[in-house]
Short mmCIF file of C-alpha atoms and ligand atoms in Angstrom, two decimals:
data_model
loop_
_atom_site.label_atom_id
_atom_site.label_comp_id
_atom_site.label_asym_id
_atom_site.label_seq_id
_atom_site.Cartn_x
_atom_site.Cartn_y
_atom_site.Cartn_z
CA MET A 1 45.05 243.39 3.98
CA SER A 2 43.39 241.62 1.20
CA ARG A 3 40.26 239.59 2.01
CA GLU A 4 41.87 236.20 1.74
CA VAL A 5 44.90 237.12 3.94
CA GLU A 6 42.36 238.58 6.46
CA ALA A 7 40.45 235.16 6.37
CA LEU A 8 43.64 233.32 7.02
CA GLU A 9 44.59 235.62 10.02
CA ARG A 10 41.02 235.22 11.50
CA ALA A 11 41.42 231.40 11.17
CA LYS A 12 44.86 231.47 12.83
CA HIS A 13 43.52 233.50 15.62
CA PHE A 14 40.63 231.25 16.15
CA LEU A 15 42.76 228.29 16.18
CA LYS A 16 45.31 229.68 18.61
CA THR A 17 42.70 231.22 20.97
CA GLU A 18 39.64 229.11 20.81
CA VAL A 19 40.76 225.58 19.58
CA ALA A 20 44.30 225.06 20.87
CA PRO A 21 43.25 225.31 24.52
CA LYS A 22 40.55 222.63 23.96
CA ALA A 23 42.42 220.42 21.54
CA GLN A 24 42.40 217.43 23.98
CA LEU A 25 38.77 217.85 24.87
CA ILE A 26 37.69 218.16 21.31
CA ASP A 27 39.53 214.84 20.57
CA ARG A 28 37.20 213.02 22.90
CA ASP A 29 34.00 215.02 23.21
CA VAL A 30 31.58 215.12 20.32
CA SER A 31 29.65 218.01 21.79
CA GLU A 32 32.77 220.10 22.27
CA LEU A 33 33.68 219.49 18.56
CA HIS A 34 30.14 220.45 17.58
CA LYS A 35 30.46 223.66 19.45
CA ILE A 36 33.77 224.40 17.73
CA VAL A 37 32.21 223.72 14.36
CA ARG A 38 29.35 226.14 15.13
CA ARG A 39 31.83 228.73 16.14
CA MET A 40 33.78 228.24 12.90
CA GLY A 41 30.40 229.02 10.98
CA GLU A 42 29.95 232.09 13.06
CA LEU A 43 33.35 233.25 11.88
CA GLU A 44 32.59 232.34 8.26
CA LEU A 45 35.52 230.04 8.16
CA LEU A 46 33.89 227.04 6.58
CA ALA A 47 34.27 227.64 2.91
CA LEU A 48 37.64 229.27 2.53
CA LYS A 49 38.07 228.59 -1.21
CA ARG A 50 34.45 229.60 -2.10
CA ALA A 51 34.26 231.98 -5.05
CA GLU A 52 33.70 235.64 -4.60
CA ARG A 53 30.49 235.57 -6.53
CA PHE A 54 29.09 233.24 -3.69
CA GLY A 55 30.54 235.18 -0.89
CA GLY A 56 34.34 234.37 -1.01
CA PRO A 57 36.96 234.63 0.50
CA GLU A 58 38.34 232.63 -2.46
CA MET A 59 41.54 231.80 -0.60
CA PRO A 60 44.22 230.88 -3.18
CA GLU A 61 45.96 227.49 -3.08
CA PRO A 62 49.16 228.61 -1.01
CA LEU A 63 47.17 230.31 1.62
CA PHE A 64 44.60 227.44 1.90
CA ARG A 65 47.55 225.00 2.31
CA ILE A 66 48.83 227.28 5.14
CA TYR A 67 45.40 226.98 6.65
CA GLN A 68 45.31 223.23 6.43
CA GLU A 69 48.68 222.98 8.11
CA GLU A 70 47.70 225.26 10.97
CA VAL A 71 44.36 223.48 11.59
CA ALA A 72 46.07 220.02 11.42
CA ARG A 73 48.71 221.41 13.82
CA THR A 74 45.97 222.45 16.31
CA SER A 75 43.41 219.76 16.18
CA GLY A 76 43.33 216.51 13.98
CA SER A 77 39.69 215.90 14.60
CA LEU A 78 38.64 219.40 13.74
CA ALA A 79 41.04 219.46 10.53
CA PHE A 80 39.73 215.98 9.31
CA LEU A 81 36.27 216.79 9.98
CA THR A 82 35.99 220.21 8.25
CA THR A 83 38.25 219.31 5.43
CA GLN A 84 35.38 217.02 4.25
CA HIS A 85 33.11 220.01 4.03
CA GLN A 86 35.77 222.27 2.49
CA SER A 87 36.33 219.52 -0.21
CA ALA A 88 32.65 219.56 -0.77
CA VAL A 89 32.66 223.32 -1.21
CA GLY A 90 35.44 222.94 -3.80
CA LEU A 91 33.76 220.08 -5.70
CA ILE A 92 30.28 221.73 -5.94
CA SER A 93 31.95 224.88 -7.00
CA GLY A 94 33.73 223.08 -9.78
CA GLY A 95 30.54 221.33 -10.96
CA GLU A 96 28.01 221.95 -13.75
CA ASN A 97 24.88 222.48 -11.69
CA GLU A 98 24.50 226.27 -11.30
CA ALA A 99 21.20 225.93 -9.40
CA LEU A 100 22.91 223.66 -6.88
CA LYS A 101 25.75 226.19 -6.42
CA GLU A 102 23.33 228.97 -5.97
CA ASP A 103 21.44 227.03 -3.45
CA TYR A 104 24.52 225.60 -1.42
CA LEU A 105 27.41 227.75 -1.70
CA PRO A 106 26.09 230.99 -0.18
CA LYS A 107 25.28 228.95 2.92
CA MET A 108 28.36 227.04 3.35
CA ALA A 109 30.77 229.46 5.07
CA ASN A 110 28.61 229.97 8.06
CA GLY A 111 27.42 226.38 8.42
CA ASP A 112 23.82 226.83 7.33
CA ARG A 113 24.59 224.05 4.90
CA LEU A 114 27.13 221.46 6.03
CA VAL A 115 28.16 218.76 3.50
CA GLY A 116 30.62 215.82 3.96
CA ILE A 117 31.98 213.66 1.31
CA GLY A 118 32.03 209.92 0.57
CA PHE A 119 33.78 208.72 -2.61
CA SER A 120 36.86 206.73 -1.63
CA GLN A 121 35.06 203.76 -2.72
CA LEU A 122 35.79 204.93 -6.39
CA ARG A 123 39.34 204.15 -5.53
CA ARG A 124 38.72 200.48 -5.05
CA ASN A 125 39.33 198.00 -7.84
CA GLY A 126 36.95 195.25 -8.96
CA PRO A 127 33.27 195.61 -9.25
CA PRO A 128 31.96 198.95 -7.88
CA ILE A 129 30.46 198.76 -4.52
CA MET A 130 28.50 201.99 -4.90
CA CYS A 131 26.51 202.12 -8.08
CA ALA A 132 24.18 204.56 -9.87
CA GLU A 133 21.74 204.03 -12.69
CA ARG A 134 19.98 206.79 -14.72
CA THR A 135 16.20 206.98 -14.17
CA GLU A 136 13.64 209.52 -15.16
CA GLY A 137 14.51 212.79 -13.23
CA GLY A 138 17.52 211.42 -11.54
CA TYR A 139 19.68 208.34 -10.48
CA ILE A 140 18.79 205.35 -8.49
CA LEU A 141 21.72 204.58 -5.99
CA ASN A 142 22.44 201.13 -4.75
CA GLY A 143 25.52 200.09 -2.76
CA HIS A 144 27.93 200.65 0.14
CA VAL A 145 29.96 203.72 1.07
CA PRO A 146 32.75 202.53 3.41
CA TRP A 147 33.88 205.81 4.78
CA VAL A 148 31.85 209.02 5.59
CA THR A 149 33.14 211.36 8.19
CA GLY A 150 30.95 213.89 9.82
CA TRP A 151 27.84 212.00 10.86
CA SER A 152 25.75 214.13 13.29
CA TYR A 153 27.55 217.20 12.06
CA PHE A 154 26.67 217.16 8.33
CA PRO A 155 23.08 216.39 7.27
CA GLU A 156 24.16 215.59 3.92
CA PHE A 157 27.21 214.34 1.97
CA LEU A 158 28.45 214.40 -1.63
CA ILE A 159 28.49 210.91 -2.78
CA GLY A 160 30.47 209.43 -5.62
CA ALA A 161 28.69 206.38 -7.50
CA SER A 162 29.81 204.43 -10.48
CA LEU A 163 27.66 204.43 -13.56
CA PRO A 164 27.41 201.21 -15.82
CA GLU A 165 29.59 202.78 -18.42
CA GLY A 166 32.40 203.58 -15.93
CA GLN A 167 31.89 207.33 -15.28
CA SER A 168 30.97 208.48 -11.65
CA VAL A 169 27.96 210.69 -10.73
CA PHE A 170 28.47 212.89 -7.72
CA ALA A 171 25.24 214.10 -5.93
CA VAL A 172 24.29 215.58 -2.52
CA VAL A 173 22.40 212.78 -0.49
CA PRO A 174 21.29 212.58 3.13
CA LEU A 175 23.71 211.48 5.79
CA VAL A 176 20.71 210.38 8.00
CA ALA A 177 18.94 207.19 7.74
CA THR A 178 15.53 207.05 5.96
CA PRO A 179 12.51 205.02 7.23
CA VAL A 180 12.55 201.59 5.87
CA ASP A 181 11.32 201.75 2.21
CA GLY A 182 10.31 205.28 3.04
CA LYS A 183 8.87 207.47 0.59
CA LYS A 184 8.71 210.01 3.22
CA ALA A 185 10.33 213.40 3.24
CA LEU A 186 13.58 213.33 5.18
CA ASP A 187 13.69 217.02 5.69
CA GLU A 188 12.55 219.99 3.76
CA ASN A 189 15.67 219.99 1.63
CA ALA A 190 15.24 216.43 0.73
CA ALA A 191 11.49 216.18 0.13
CA ASP A 192 11.72 214.46 -3.25
CA GLU A 193 14.20 211.75 -2.48
CA ILE A 194 12.85 208.20 -2.02
CA GLY A 195 14.42 204.72 -1.21
CA LYS A 196 16.30 203.60 1.68
CA VAL A 197 19.40 204.97 3.42
CA THR A 198 21.14 203.10 6.31
CA VAL A 199 23.77 204.55 8.50
CA SER A 200 26.06 202.52 10.65
CA ALA A 201 26.95 203.42 14.15
CA PRO A 202 30.03 205.83 14.43
CA MET A 203 33.23 203.68 14.11
CA GLU A 204 35.22 203.07 17.15
CA LEU A 205 38.64 204.49 15.89
CA ALA A 206 42.00 204.98 17.32
CA ALA A 207 41.95 208.65 16.32
CA MET A 208 39.64 211.38 15.46
CA GLY A 209 36.61 209.38 16.73
CA ALA A 210 34.92 212.61 17.56
CA ALA A 211 34.70 213.40 13.96
CA MET A 212 32.13 210.56 13.67
CA THR A 213 32.90 208.37 10.74
CA VAL A 214 30.22 206.07 9.50
CA THR A 215 29.44 203.74 6.68
CA VAL A 216 26.31 204.35 4.62
CA ASP A 217 24.16 201.98 2.56
CA PHE A 218 21.73 202.90 -0.19
CA GLU A 219 18.87 200.68 -1.46
CA ARG A 220 16.92 201.87 -4.62
CA PHE A 221 17.60 205.49 -3.45
CA LEU A 222 16.52 208.09 -6.03
CA VAL A 223 18.56 211.20 -5.97
CA PRO A 224 16.88 213.84 -8.10
CA ASP A 225 18.69 215.71 -10.86
CA HIS A 226 18.79 219.06 -8.91
CA LYS A 227 21.09 217.37 -6.30
CA VAL A 228 23.55 216.08 -8.92
CA ALA A 229 26.69 218.20 -8.81
CA PHE A 230 28.57 216.63 -11.89
CA ILE A 231 29.51 213.47 -13.82
CA LYS A 232 33.13 212.49 -13.94
CA PRO A 233 34.69 210.43 -16.72
CA THR A 234 36.01 206.90 -16.19
CA GLY A 235 39.25 206.99 -14.20
CA TRP A 236 38.71 210.49 -12.74
CA ILE A 237 39.57 209.41 -9.20
CA LYS A 238 42.98 208.06 -10.36
CA ASN A 239 43.77 211.29 -12.16
CA SER A 240 42.72 213.35 -9.31
CA ASP A 241 44.84 211.23 -6.87
CA ALA A 242 47.65 211.73 -9.10
CA ILE A 243 47.26 215.41 -9.13
CA ASN A 244 46.74 215.57 -5.38
CA ILE A 245 49.71 213.35 -4.34
CA ALA A 246 51.62 216.11 -2.80
CA LEU A 247 48.72 218.34 -1.80
CA GLN A 248 47.49 215.68 0.64
CA GLY A 249 50.83 215.91 2.44
CA HIS A 250 49.97 219.28 4.13
CA PHE A 251 47.94 217.40 6.83
CA ALA A 252 50.89 215.37 7.67
CA ILE A 253 53.01 218.63 7.69
CA GLY A 254 50.53 220.18 10.16
CA CYS A 255 50.68 217.03 12.23
CA ALA A 256 54.58 217.13 12.27
CA MET A 257 54.34 220.87 13.40
CA ALA A 258 52.25 219.75 16.38
CA GLY A 259 54.85 217.17 17.35
CA ILE A 260 57.59 219.81 17.04
CA ASP A 261 55.49 222.13 19.21
CA VAL A 262 55.48 219.55 21.93
CA VAL A 263 59.22 219.04 21.60
CA ARG A 264 59.75 222.80 21.89
CA ASP A 265 57.68 222.90 24.94
CA ASN A 266 59.71 220.27 26.58
CA ALA A 267 62.95 221.90 25.48
CA GLY A 268 61.84 225.05 27.17
CA LYS A 269 61.10 223.16 30.50
CA LYS A 270 63.69 220.40 30.80
CA PRO A 271 67.40 221.11 31.34
CA PHE A 272 68.68 218.80 28.59
CA PRO A 273 70.72 220.43 25.68
CA PHE A 274 69.88 217.29 23.44
CA LEU A 275 66.20 218.49 23.63
CA THR A 276 67.25 221.66 21.94
CA ASP A 277 69.40 219.98 19.38
CA ALA A 278 66.53 217.63 18.59
CA LEU A 279 64.19 220.70 18.27
CA HIS A 280 66.43 222.29 15.79
CA ALA A 281 67.09 219.23 13.76
CA LEU A 282 63.30 218.89 13.51
CA GLU A 283 62.67 222.43 12.61
CA GLN A 284 65.38 222.17 9.79
CA GLU A 285 63.70 219.22 8.37
CA LEU A 286 60.32 220.67 8.44
CA ALA A 287 61.69 223.72 6.53
CA ASP A 288 63.20 221.33 4.01
CA LEU A 289 59.99 219.31 3.67
CA LYS A 290 57.89 222.50 3.11
CA SER A 291 60.16 223.66 0.49
CA ALA A 292 60.21 220.16 -1.30
CA THR A 293 56.58 220.04 -1.08
CA ALA A 294 56.16 223.42 -2.73
CA ASN A 295 58.51 222.65 -5.45
CA ALA A 296 56.68 219.25 -5.99
CA GLN A 297 53.50 220.99 -6.43
CA ARG A 298 54.61 223.18 -9.18
CA SER A 299 53.99 220.57 -11.72
CA THR A 300 51.50 217.72 -11.82
CA ASP A 301 52.92 216.21 -14.98
CA ASP A 302 53.31 212.43 -15.03
CA SER A 303 57.00 212.74 -15.14
CA THR A 304 57.01 214.32 -11.63
CA THR A 305 54.85 211.55 -10.06
CA PRO A 306 57.96 209.84 -8.43
CA GLU A 307 59.15 213.12 -6.84
CA ARG A 308 55.69 213.93 -5.71
CA LEU A 309 55.16 210.41 -4.21
CA ALA A 310 58.51 210.63 -2.41
CA VAL A 311 57.53 214.09 -0.92
CA ARG A 312 54.26 212.65 0.30
CA ALA A 313 55.87 209.58 1.85
CA TRP A 314 58.42 212.01 3.57
CA ALA A 315 55.56 213.98 5.02
CA ILE A 316 53.87 210.91 6.33
CA ASP A 317 57.15 209.48 7.79
CA PHE A 318 57.96 212.82 9.29
CA ALA A 319 54.61 213.30 10.88
CA VAL A 320 55.00 209.90 12.66
CA ARG A 321 58.74 210.70 13.58
CA ALA A 322 57.88 214.17 14.99
CA ALA A 323 54.98 212.70 16.88
CA HIS A 324 57.29 210.11 18.28
CA ALA A 325 59.82 212.76 19.28
CA ALA A 326 56.97 214.41 20.95
CA ILE A 327 56.34 211.38 23.09
CA THR A 328 59.96 210.79 23.72
CA ALA A 329 60.49 214.40 24.87
CA SER A 330 57.42 214.16 27.15
CA SER A 331 58.49 210.96 28.86
CA GLY A 332 55.86 208.95 30.78
CA ALA A 333 53.42 211.75 30.90
CA ALA A 334 52.91 211.33 27.03
CA ASN A 335 50.88 208.27 28.04
CA SER A 336 48.18 210.25 29.71
CA VAL A 337 45.02 210.67 27.63
CA ASP A 338 45.19 214.34 28.63
CA HIS A 339 48.64 214.69 26.92
CA PRO A 340 48.91 216.09 23.36
CA ALA A 341 51.81 213.77 22.41
CA GLN A 342 49.82 210.65 22.24
CA ARG A 343 46.94 212.27 20.38
CA ILE A 344 49.25 213.72 17.79
CA TYR A 345 50.75 210.21 17.30
CA ARG A 346 47.37 208.82 16.77
CA GLU A 347 46.51 211.42 14.15
CA ALA A 348 49.71 210.65 12.18
CA LEU A 349 48.14 207.29 11.78
CA VAL A 350 45.03 208.70 10.06
CA TYR A 351 47.18 211.02 7.86
CA THR A 352 49.24 207.70 6.78
CA VAL A 353 46.27 206.27 5.17
CA SER A 354 43.89 208.99 4.23
CA ALA A 355 43.56 209.19 0.42
CA GLN A 356 45.99 206.43 0.12
CA THR A 357 46.39 204.79 -3.13
CA PRO A 358 48.64 201.70 -3.89
CA ALA A 359 51.37 204.13 -5.14
CA VAL A 360 51.21 206.15 -1.97
CA MET A 361 51.31 202.96 0.17
CA GLU A 362 54.33 201.65 -1.88
CA ALA A 363 56.11 204.97 -1.51
CA THR A 364 55.45 205.05 2.17
CA LEU A 365 56.62 201.48 2.80
CA THR A 366 59.76 202.06 0.50
CA ARG A 367 60.76 204.94 2.59
CA LEU A 368 60.10 203.09 5.99
CA ILE A 369 62.01 200.10 4.91
CA ALA A 370 65.05 202.29 3.75
CA ARG A 371 65.24 203.51 7.30
CA GLY A 372 65.90 200.06 8.62
CA GLY A 373 68.98 198.55 10.11
CA ARG A 374 71.57 200.05 12.54
C1 FAD B 401 39.06 207.58 9.63
C2 FAD B 401 38.81 207.68 8.26
C3 FAD B 401 37.81 208.38 7.88
C4 FAD B 401 37.68 208.69 6.46
N1 FAD B 401 36.64 209.40 5.98
C5 FAD B 401 36.31 209.65 4.74
C6 FAD B 401 35.44 210.44 4.22
O1 FAD B 401 34.67 211.14 4.95
N2 FAD B 401 35.24 210.41 2.82
C7 FAD B 401 35.97 209.75 1.94
O2 FAD B 401 35.67 209.67 0.79
N3 FAD B 401 36.87 209.02 2.58
C8 FAD B 401 37.19 208.82 3.75
N4 FAD B 401 38.15 208.01 4.21
C9 FAD B 401 38.74 207.17 3.22
C10 FAD B 401 40.24 207.28 2.97
O3 FAD B 401 40.49 208.27 2.08
C11 FAD B 401 40.63 205.80 2.54
O4 FAD B 401 41.26 205.45 3.73
C12 FAD B 401 41.47 205.87 1.41
O5 FAD B 401 40.78 206.06 0.27
C13 FAD B 401 41.98 204.41 1.14
O6 FAD B 401 40.99 203.50 0.99
P1 FAD B 401 40.79 202.30 2.01
O7 FAD B 401 41.17 202.59 3.34
O8 FAD B 401 39.21 201.97 1.79
O9 FAD B 401 41.51 201.12 1.37
P2 FAD B 401 41.26 200.11 0.27
O10 FAD B 401 40.01 199.99 -0.12
O11 FAD B 401 42.24 198.96 0.68
O12 FAD B 401 42.09 200.87 -0.89
C14 FAD B 401 43.35 201.49 -1.02
C15 FAD B 401 43.79 201.31 -2.55
O13 FAD B 401 44.33 199.94 -2.62
C16 FAD B 401 43.59 199.41 -3.79
N5 FAD B 401 43.44 198.02 -3.52
C17 FAD B 401 43.02 197.46 -2.33
N6 FAD B 401 42.93 196.21 -2.42
C18 FAD B 401 43.31 195.91 -3.74
C19 FAD B 401 43.55 194.65 -4.44
N7 FAD B 401 43.19 193.50 -3.80
N8 FAD B 401 43.98 194.54 -5.66
C20 FAD B 401 44.33 195.91 -6.22
N9 FAD B 401 44.33 196.96 -5.62
C21 FAD B 401 43.78 196.97 -4.38
C22 FAD B 401 42.35 200.21 -3.98
O14 FAD B 401 41.99 200.15 -5.28
C23 FAD B 401 42.88 201.73 -3.56
O15 FAD B 401 43.36 202.32 -4.56
C24 FAD B 401 38.40 207.85 5.38
C25 FAD B 401 39.36 207.02 6.04
C26 FAD B 401 39.68 207.01 7.39
C27 FAD B 401 40.80 206.08 7.84
#
């Protein structure tokens, strides 16, 4: 078995034996989610796409997407939390700062270094809300990051901040508040940063609250050059979003699989043939959606954008319908906070909006409206 296939099997085994039995608990209990993330580190599962030269296992895209579906199928909170770190691995790897790669990447699979991300603000139109300015030896950061998931898990995150000329600088910054106007060392890894970082209280969210999402504000914060991963040209996020339209759908697919699992469970227990019929119909649609997603990913050419948007909207719509089917098949019990069906339904909400762009919003609404009427 190749190293990357072995890593996928190790991840699947971990999800099945250690995460699935605790999925309801992890959803609500931060300390349990912390334990699971530590365990993922022990199993070296936190940097699956990391290049061989930094320790591997360099999981290729199709296997990594299978992993993403399986983790989203098992626990939304774990999937959402750890995908931030896995994305940081990919972004740092793709950067230009070799010293930063040497420093971070070897320690990112076992959790010695955990890094979130915070760059959705680059999607917003109008004057940038998170700005960077060049100074001697680094960049001065001022502004607001509206979403950073992983507070208390990740001591740092990869921020995206807009430069005056329109490019964006990406750098590793603390995900901990500094003392007011502190020139003081935050920790041994951030000894030379100065300025002020303010972190909000964790948001009270309908779903995935245990993943601890916060806002972060920067005031005259100096990030030194050795923490800068790369600079992206103007419009980078729009291009990146356009390339990733269909890729983002794998979380929704995993969520739909979770809903189908609940329907399957009910079909096995209750004496209603229509439950089995519904199960088969959902399974068929899942197979069709997976195949359409794989096809849509073959090209990221502009001409395929409408098809990729339609597939993403299908994945979002299907996640919500499969979760709703799980609720329906589970009857009143679905309302219990201990029941997976309501958790999966709430998780579908997050996958509906994460990495949303106006085009994804439009495609989703177009699909939802088309289903109206009798
Ligand atoms: C629970 C949760 C956790 C998250 N965690 C992270 C994280 O860890 N890291 C991270 O980077 N992101 C995170 N996100 C952000 C997520 O990817 C965003 O939801 C997504 O980028 C959409 O942005 P928004 O929700 O801020 O919406 P908006 O700011 O409304 O933006 C959505 C889109 O609409 C456009 N738009 C909005 N208003 C207008 C207008 N008036 N005119 C023209 N265009 C407009 C924007 O330009 C943007 O393209 C998280 C989101 C959620 C819900």
